mmCIF file of C-alpha atoms in Angstrom:
data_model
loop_
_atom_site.group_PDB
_atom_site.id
_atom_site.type_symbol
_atom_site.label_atom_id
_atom_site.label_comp_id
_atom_site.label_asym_id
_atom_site.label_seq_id
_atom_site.Cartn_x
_atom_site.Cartn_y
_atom_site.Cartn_z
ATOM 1 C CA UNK S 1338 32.496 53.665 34.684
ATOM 2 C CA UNK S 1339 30.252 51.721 36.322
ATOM 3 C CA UNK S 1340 27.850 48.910 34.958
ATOM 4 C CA UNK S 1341 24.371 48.609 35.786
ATOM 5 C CA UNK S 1342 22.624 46.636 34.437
ATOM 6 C CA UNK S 1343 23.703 44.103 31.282
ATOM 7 C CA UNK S 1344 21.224 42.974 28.787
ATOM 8 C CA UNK S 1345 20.040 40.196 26.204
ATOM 9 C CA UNK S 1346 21.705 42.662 23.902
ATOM 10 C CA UNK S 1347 22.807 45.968 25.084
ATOM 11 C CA UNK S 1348 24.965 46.971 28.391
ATOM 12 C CA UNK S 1349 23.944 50.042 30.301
ATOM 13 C CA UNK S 1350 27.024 52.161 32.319
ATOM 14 C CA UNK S 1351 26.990 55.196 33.690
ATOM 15 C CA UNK S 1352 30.177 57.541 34.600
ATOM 16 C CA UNK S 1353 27.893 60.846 34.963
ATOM 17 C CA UNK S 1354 24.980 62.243 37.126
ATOM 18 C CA UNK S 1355 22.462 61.523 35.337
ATOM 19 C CA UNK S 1356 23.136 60.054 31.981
ATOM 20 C CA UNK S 1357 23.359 56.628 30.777
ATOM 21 C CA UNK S 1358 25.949 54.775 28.334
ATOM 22 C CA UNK S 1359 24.033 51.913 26.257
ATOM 23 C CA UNK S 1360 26.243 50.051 24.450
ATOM 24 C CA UNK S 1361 24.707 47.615 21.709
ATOM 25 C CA UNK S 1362 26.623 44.295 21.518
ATOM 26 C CA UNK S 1363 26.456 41.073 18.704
ATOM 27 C CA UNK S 1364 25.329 39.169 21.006
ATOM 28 C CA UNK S 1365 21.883 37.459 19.303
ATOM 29 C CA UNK S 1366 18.705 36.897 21.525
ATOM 30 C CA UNK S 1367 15.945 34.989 20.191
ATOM 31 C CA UNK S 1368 12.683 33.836 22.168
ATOM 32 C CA UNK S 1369 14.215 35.827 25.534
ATOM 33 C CA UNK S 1370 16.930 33.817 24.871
ATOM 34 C CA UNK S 1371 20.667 34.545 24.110
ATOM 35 C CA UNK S 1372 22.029 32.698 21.824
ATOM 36 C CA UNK S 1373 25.997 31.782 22.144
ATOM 37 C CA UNK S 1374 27.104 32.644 18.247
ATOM 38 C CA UNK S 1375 27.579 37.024 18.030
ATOM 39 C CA UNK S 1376 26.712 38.372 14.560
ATOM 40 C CA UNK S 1377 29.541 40.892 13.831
ATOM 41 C CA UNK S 1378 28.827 44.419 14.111
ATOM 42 C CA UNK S 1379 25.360 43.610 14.441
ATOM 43 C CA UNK S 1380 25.613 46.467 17.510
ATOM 44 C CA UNK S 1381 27.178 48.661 14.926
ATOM 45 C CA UNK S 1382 24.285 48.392 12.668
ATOM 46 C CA UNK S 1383 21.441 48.767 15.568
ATOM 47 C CA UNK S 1384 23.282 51.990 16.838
ATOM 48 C CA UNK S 1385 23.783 53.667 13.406
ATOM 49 C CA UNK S 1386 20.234 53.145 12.490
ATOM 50 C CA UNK S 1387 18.886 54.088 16.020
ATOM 51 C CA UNK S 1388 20.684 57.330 15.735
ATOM 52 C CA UNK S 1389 19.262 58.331 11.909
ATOM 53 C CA UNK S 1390 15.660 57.119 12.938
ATOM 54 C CA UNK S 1391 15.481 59.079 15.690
ATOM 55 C CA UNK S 1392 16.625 62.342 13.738
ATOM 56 C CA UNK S 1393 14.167 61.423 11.597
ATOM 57 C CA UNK S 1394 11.533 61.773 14.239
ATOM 58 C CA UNK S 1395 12.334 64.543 16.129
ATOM 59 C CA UNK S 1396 9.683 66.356 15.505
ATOM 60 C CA UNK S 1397 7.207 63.832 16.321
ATOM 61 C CA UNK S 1398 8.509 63.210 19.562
ATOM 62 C CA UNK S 1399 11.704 63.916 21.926
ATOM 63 C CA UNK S 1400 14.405 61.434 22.669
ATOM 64 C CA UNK S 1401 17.429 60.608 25.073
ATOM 65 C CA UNK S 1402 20.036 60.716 22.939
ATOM 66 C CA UNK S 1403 23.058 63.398 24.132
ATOM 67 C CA UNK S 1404 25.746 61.814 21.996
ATOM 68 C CA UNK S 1405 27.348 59.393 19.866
ATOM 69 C CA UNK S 1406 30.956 60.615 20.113
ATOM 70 C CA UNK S 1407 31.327 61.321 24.108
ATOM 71 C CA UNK S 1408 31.446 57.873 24.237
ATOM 72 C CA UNK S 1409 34.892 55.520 25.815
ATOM 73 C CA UNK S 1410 36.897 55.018 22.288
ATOM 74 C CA UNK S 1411 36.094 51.226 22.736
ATOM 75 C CA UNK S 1412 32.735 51.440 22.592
ATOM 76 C CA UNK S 1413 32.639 53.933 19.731
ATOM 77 C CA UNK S 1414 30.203 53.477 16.930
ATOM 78 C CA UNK S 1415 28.817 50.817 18.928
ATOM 79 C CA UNK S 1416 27.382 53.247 22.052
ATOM 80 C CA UNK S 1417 25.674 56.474 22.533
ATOM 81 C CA UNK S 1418 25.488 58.415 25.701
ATOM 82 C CA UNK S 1419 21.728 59.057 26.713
ATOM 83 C CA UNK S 1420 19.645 61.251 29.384
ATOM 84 C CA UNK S 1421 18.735 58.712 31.899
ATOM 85 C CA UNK S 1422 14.855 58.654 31.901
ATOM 86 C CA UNK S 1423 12.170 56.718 34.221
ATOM 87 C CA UNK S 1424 11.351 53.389 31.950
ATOM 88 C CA UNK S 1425 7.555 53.353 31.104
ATOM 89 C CA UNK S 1426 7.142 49.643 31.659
ATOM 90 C CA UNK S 1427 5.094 48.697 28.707
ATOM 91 C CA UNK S 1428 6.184 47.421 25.319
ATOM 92 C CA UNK S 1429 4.628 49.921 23.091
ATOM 93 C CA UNK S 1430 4.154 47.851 19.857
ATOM 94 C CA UNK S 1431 2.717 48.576 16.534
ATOM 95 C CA UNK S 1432 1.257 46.604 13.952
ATOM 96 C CA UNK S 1433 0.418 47.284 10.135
ATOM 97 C CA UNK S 1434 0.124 43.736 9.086
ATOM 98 C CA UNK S 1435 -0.631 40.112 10.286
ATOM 99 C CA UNK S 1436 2.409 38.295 11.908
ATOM 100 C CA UNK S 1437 3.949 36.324 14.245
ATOM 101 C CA UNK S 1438 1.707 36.286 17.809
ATOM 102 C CA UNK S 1439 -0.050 38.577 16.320
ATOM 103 C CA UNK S 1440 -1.553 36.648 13.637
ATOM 104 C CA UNK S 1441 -1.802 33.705 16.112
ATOM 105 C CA UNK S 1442 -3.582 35.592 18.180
ATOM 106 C CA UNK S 1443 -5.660 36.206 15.648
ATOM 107 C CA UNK S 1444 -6.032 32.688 14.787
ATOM 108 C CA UNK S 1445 -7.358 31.588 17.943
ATOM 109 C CA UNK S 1446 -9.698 35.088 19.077
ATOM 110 C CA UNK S 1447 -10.229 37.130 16.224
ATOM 111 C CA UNK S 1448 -8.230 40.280 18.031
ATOM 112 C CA UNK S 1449 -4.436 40.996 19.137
ATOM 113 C CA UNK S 1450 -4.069 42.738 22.348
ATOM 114 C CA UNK S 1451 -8.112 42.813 23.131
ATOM 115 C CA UNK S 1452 -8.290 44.783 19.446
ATOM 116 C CA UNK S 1453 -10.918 43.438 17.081
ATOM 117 C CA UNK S 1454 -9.975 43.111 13.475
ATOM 118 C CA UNK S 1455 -11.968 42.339 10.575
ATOM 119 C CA UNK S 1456 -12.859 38.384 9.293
ATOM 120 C CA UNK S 1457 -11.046 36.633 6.349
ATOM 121 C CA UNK S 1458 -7.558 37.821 7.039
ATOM 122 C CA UNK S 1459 -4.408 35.855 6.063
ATOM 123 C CA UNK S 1460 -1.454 35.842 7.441
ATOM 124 C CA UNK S 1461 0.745 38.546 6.046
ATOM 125 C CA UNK S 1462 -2.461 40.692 5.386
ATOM 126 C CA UNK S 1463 -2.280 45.167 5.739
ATOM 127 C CA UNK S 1464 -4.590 46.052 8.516
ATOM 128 C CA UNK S 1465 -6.952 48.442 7.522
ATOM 129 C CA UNK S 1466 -5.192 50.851 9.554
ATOM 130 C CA UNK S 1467 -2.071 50.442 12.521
ATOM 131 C CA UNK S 1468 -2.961 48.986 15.684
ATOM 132 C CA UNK S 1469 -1.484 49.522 19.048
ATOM 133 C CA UNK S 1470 -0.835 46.265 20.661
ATOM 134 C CA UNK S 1471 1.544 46.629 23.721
ATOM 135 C CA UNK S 1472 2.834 44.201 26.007
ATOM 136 C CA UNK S 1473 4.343 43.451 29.216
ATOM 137 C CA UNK S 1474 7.622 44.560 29.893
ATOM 138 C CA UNK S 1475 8.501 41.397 31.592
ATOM 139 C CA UNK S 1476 12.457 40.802 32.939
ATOM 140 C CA UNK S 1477 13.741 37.235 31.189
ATOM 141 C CA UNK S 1478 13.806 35.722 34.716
ATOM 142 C CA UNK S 1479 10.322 36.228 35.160
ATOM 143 C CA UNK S 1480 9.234 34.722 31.798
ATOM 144 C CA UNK S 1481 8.085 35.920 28.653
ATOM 145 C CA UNK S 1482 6.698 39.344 28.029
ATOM 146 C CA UNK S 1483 2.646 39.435 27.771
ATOM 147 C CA UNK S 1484 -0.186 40.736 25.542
ATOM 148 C CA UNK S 1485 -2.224 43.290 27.023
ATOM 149 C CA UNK S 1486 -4.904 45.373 26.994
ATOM 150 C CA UNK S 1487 -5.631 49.624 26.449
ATOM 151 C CA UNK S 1488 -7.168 49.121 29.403
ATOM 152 C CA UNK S 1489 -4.239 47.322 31.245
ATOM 153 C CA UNK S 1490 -1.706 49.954 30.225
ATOM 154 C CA UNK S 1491 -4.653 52.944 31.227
ATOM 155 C CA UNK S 1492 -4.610 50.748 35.070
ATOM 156 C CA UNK S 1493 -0.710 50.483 35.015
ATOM 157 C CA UNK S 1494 0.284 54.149 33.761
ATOM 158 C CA UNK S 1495 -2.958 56.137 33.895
ATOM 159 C CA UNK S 1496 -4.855 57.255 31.144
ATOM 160 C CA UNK S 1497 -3.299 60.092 29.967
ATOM 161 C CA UNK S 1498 0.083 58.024 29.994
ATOM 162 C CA UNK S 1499 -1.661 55.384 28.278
ATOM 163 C CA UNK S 1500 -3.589 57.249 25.324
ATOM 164 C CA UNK S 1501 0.116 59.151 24.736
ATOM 165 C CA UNK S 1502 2.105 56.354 24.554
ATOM 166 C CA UNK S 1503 -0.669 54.979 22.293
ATOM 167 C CA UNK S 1504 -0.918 58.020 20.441
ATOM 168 C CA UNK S 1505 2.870 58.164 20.322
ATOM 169 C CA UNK S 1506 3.750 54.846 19.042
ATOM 170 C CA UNK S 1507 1.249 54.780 16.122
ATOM 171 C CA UNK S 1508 2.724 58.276 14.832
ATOM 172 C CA UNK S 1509 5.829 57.077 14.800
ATOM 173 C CA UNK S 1510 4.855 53.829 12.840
ATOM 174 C CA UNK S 1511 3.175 56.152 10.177
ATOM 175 C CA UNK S 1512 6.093 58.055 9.783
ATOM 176 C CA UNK S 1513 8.729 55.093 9.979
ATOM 177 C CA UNK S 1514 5.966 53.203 7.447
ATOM 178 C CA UNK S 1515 5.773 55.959 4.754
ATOM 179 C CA UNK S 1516 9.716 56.377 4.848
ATOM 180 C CA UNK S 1517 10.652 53.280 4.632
ATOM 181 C CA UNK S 1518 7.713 52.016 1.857
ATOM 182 C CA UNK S 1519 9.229 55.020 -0.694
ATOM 183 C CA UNK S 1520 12.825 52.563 0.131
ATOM 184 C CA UNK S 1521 10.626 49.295 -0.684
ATOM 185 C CA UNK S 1522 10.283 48.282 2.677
ATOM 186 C CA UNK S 1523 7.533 47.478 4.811
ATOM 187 C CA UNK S 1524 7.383 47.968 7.913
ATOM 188 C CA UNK S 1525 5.785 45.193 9.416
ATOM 189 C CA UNK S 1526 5.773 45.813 13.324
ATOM 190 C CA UNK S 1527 7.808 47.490 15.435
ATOM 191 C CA UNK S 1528 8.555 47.808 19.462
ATOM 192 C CA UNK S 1529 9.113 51.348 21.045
ATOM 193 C CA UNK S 1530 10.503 52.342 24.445
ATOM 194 C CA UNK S 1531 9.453 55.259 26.011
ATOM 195 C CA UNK S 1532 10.717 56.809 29.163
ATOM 196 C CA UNK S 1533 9.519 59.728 31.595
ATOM 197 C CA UNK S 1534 12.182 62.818 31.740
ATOM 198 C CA UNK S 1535 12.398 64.650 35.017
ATOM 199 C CA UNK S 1536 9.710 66.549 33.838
ATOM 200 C CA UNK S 1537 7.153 64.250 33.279
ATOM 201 C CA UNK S 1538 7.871 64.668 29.600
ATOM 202 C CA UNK S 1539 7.657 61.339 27.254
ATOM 203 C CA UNK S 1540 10.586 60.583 25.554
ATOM 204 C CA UNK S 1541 11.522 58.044 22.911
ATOM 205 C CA UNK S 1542 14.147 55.826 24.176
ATOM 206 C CA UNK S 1543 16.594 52.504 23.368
ATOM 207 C CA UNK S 1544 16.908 51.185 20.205
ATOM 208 C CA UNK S 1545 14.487 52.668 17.365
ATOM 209 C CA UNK S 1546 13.094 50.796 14.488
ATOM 210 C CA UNK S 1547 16.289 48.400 14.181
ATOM 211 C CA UNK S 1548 16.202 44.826 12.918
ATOM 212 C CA UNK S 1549 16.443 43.588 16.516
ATOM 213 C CA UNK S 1550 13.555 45.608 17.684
ATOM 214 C CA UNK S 1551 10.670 45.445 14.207
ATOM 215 C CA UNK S 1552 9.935 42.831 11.504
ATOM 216 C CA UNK S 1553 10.802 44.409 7.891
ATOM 217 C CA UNK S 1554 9.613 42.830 4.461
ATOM 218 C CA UNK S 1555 10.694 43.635 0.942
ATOM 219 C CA UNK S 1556 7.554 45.300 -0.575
ATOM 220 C CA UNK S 1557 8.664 43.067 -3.784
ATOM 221 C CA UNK S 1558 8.512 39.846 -2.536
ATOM 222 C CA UNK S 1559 5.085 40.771 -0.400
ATOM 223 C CA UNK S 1560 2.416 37.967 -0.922
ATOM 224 C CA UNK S 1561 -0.426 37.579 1.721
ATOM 225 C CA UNK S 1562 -1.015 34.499 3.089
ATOM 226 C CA UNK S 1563 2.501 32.410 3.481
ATOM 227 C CA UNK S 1564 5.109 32.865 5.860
ATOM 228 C CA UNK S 1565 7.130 36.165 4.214
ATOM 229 C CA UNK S 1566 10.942 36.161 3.888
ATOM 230 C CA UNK S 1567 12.086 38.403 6.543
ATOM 231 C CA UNK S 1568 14.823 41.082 6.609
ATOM 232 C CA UNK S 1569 15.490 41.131 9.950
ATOM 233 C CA UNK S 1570 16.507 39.587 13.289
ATOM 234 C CA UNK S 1571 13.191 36.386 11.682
ATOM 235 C CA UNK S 1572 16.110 35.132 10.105
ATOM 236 C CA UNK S 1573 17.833 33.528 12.923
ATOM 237 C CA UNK S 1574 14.472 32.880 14.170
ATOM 238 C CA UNK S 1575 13.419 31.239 11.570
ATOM 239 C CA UNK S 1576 16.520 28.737 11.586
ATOM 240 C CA UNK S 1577 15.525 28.385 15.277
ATOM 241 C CA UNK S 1578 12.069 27.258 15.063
ATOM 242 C CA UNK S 1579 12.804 24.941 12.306
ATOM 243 C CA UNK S 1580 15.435 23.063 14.018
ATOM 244 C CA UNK S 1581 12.680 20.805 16.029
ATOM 245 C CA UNK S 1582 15.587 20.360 18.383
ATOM 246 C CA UNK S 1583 15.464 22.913 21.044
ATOM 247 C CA UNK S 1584 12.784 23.412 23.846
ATOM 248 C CA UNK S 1585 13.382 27.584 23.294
ATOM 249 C CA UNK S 1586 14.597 27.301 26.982
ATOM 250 C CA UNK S 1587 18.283 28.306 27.850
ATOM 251 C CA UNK S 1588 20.918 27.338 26.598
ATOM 252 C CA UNK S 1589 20.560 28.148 23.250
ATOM 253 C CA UNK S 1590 22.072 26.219 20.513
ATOM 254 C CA UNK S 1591 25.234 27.838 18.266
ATOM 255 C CA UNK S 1592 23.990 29.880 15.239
ATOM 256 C CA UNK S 1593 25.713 28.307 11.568
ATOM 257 C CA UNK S 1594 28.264 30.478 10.094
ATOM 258 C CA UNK S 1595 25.454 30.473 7.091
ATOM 259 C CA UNK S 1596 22.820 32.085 9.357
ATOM 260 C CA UNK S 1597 24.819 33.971 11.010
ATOM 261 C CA UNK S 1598 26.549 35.677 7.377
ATOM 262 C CA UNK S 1599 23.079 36.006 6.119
ATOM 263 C CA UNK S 1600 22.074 37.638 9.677
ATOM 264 C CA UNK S 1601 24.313 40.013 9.470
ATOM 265 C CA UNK S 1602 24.223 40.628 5.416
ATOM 266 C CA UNK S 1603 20.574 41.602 5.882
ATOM 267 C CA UNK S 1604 21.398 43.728 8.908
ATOM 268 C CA UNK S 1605 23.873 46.008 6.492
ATOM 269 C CA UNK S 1606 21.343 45.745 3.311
ATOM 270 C CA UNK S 1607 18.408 46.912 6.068
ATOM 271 C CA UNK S 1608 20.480 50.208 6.997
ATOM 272 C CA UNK S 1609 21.973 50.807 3.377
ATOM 273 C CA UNK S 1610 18.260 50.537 1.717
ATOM 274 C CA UNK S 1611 16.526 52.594 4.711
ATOM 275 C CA UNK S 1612 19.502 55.160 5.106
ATOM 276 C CA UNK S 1613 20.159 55.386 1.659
ATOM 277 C CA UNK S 1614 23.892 55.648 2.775
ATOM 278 C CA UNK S 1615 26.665 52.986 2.375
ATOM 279 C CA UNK S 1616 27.609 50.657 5.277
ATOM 280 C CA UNK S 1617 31.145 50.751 6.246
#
């Protein structure tokens, strides 16, 4: 088994020509940073609800998964073995409402990710219909990853790359909204991962609509204009922002046993009330 590369969150291995091993830790990662406090199971949770979104979207578009049980018994529930596919590097990101950079984008310009949106909108508003607003796929080292452009991604991956993964990503957020809405759930944003197979075939790879990797809200407690109360990875970023007390520079500061038990209860309600199965 050989490591190659390890993560903010997930390790990669391989053992086979060919295919990959991720394995999704607890470890916590907040502004590119890791954080030293795991949440428990937290990988178990990621991987579980990977695996079910991406069955639920496999006939929108392909993915990398082989399997969750050829997997070393340590890793089990935790890992799934994966066709190893050529990284697009872009952030493919969706958005069906006003948060985060993208309503501070908005803020300052009017637009996220060069795309105009209409006056008067609060923060927390429904776009009048899903944007595509990817970003730089940009390794922690290097800094922080970066808005860009259609036209960026069409100079980076060419435009038929570009209008597919474009194309791809907002069909999957329609899908993943309209599921998860009937569950009383919106889906706020969400970053995808495609890859290239040998073929030149797009696939739909890493983690898939998770906590870690999209911004849920209860559809109850939905009002526009205030910061929302997250069900997802916003809570320990919420507790970060607010402590005042660190620069968001490594190394991170250790996560309360308060945040981290309310992390990880709203991990297992996020997979029970999307699934519609029981987490054990």
């Amino acid at each position: 088994m050989q490591l190659l590369h390890k993560g903010k969150v997930r390790d990669v291995y391989t053992d086979r020509p060919g295919e990959l091993i991720l394995v999704a830790s607890d470890r916590v990662s907040v502004y590119d940073v890791v954080l030293p406090t795991p949440v428990p199971d937290k990988g178990k949770v990621l991987t579980a609800l990977s695996l079910w979104w991406f069955d639920q979207l496999a006939d929108v578009v392909p993915n990398h998964v082989i399997s969750a049980d050829d997997v070393p018994d340590e890793w089990r529930g935790r890992a799934i073995r994966c066709r190893q596919v050529e990284i697009v590097p872009v952030e493919c990101v969706a958005r069906g409402y006003l948060a985060g950079s993208g309503w501070t984008s908005y803020q300052e310009s009017g637009t996220v990710s060069g795309v105009a949106l209409p006056d008067g909108l609060l923060e927390g508003s429904r776009l009048p219909e899903p944007v595509f607003t990817p970003t730089t796929k940009t390794p922690p080292e290097l800094g922080h990853d970066e808005p860009m452009t259609f036209d960026e991604v069409v100079a980076l991956a060419g435009a038929p790359t570009a209008a597919a993964l474009r194309d791809l990503t907002l069909t999957v957020y329609r899908r993943a909204a309209e599921i998860m809405e009937q569950r009383g759930v919106l889906l706020v944003d969400t970053k995808l991962e495609f890859g290239l197979s040998a073929d030149g075939e797009l696939v739909l790879a890493d983690e898939v609509l998770t906590p870690d990797s999209s911004r849920f809200w209860q559809a109850s407690q939905w009002v526009p204009g205030r910061r929302q109360v997250s069900y997802d990875k916003q809570v320990v970023r919420d507790w970060a922002q607010d402590l005042g007390t660190w620069d968001k520079t490594p190394p991170g500061p250790a996560i309360p046993d308060e945040v981290v038990e309310r992390t990880q209860a709203v991990y297992f309600e996020m997979y029970e009330r999307i699934t519609g199965r029981p987490w054990s």
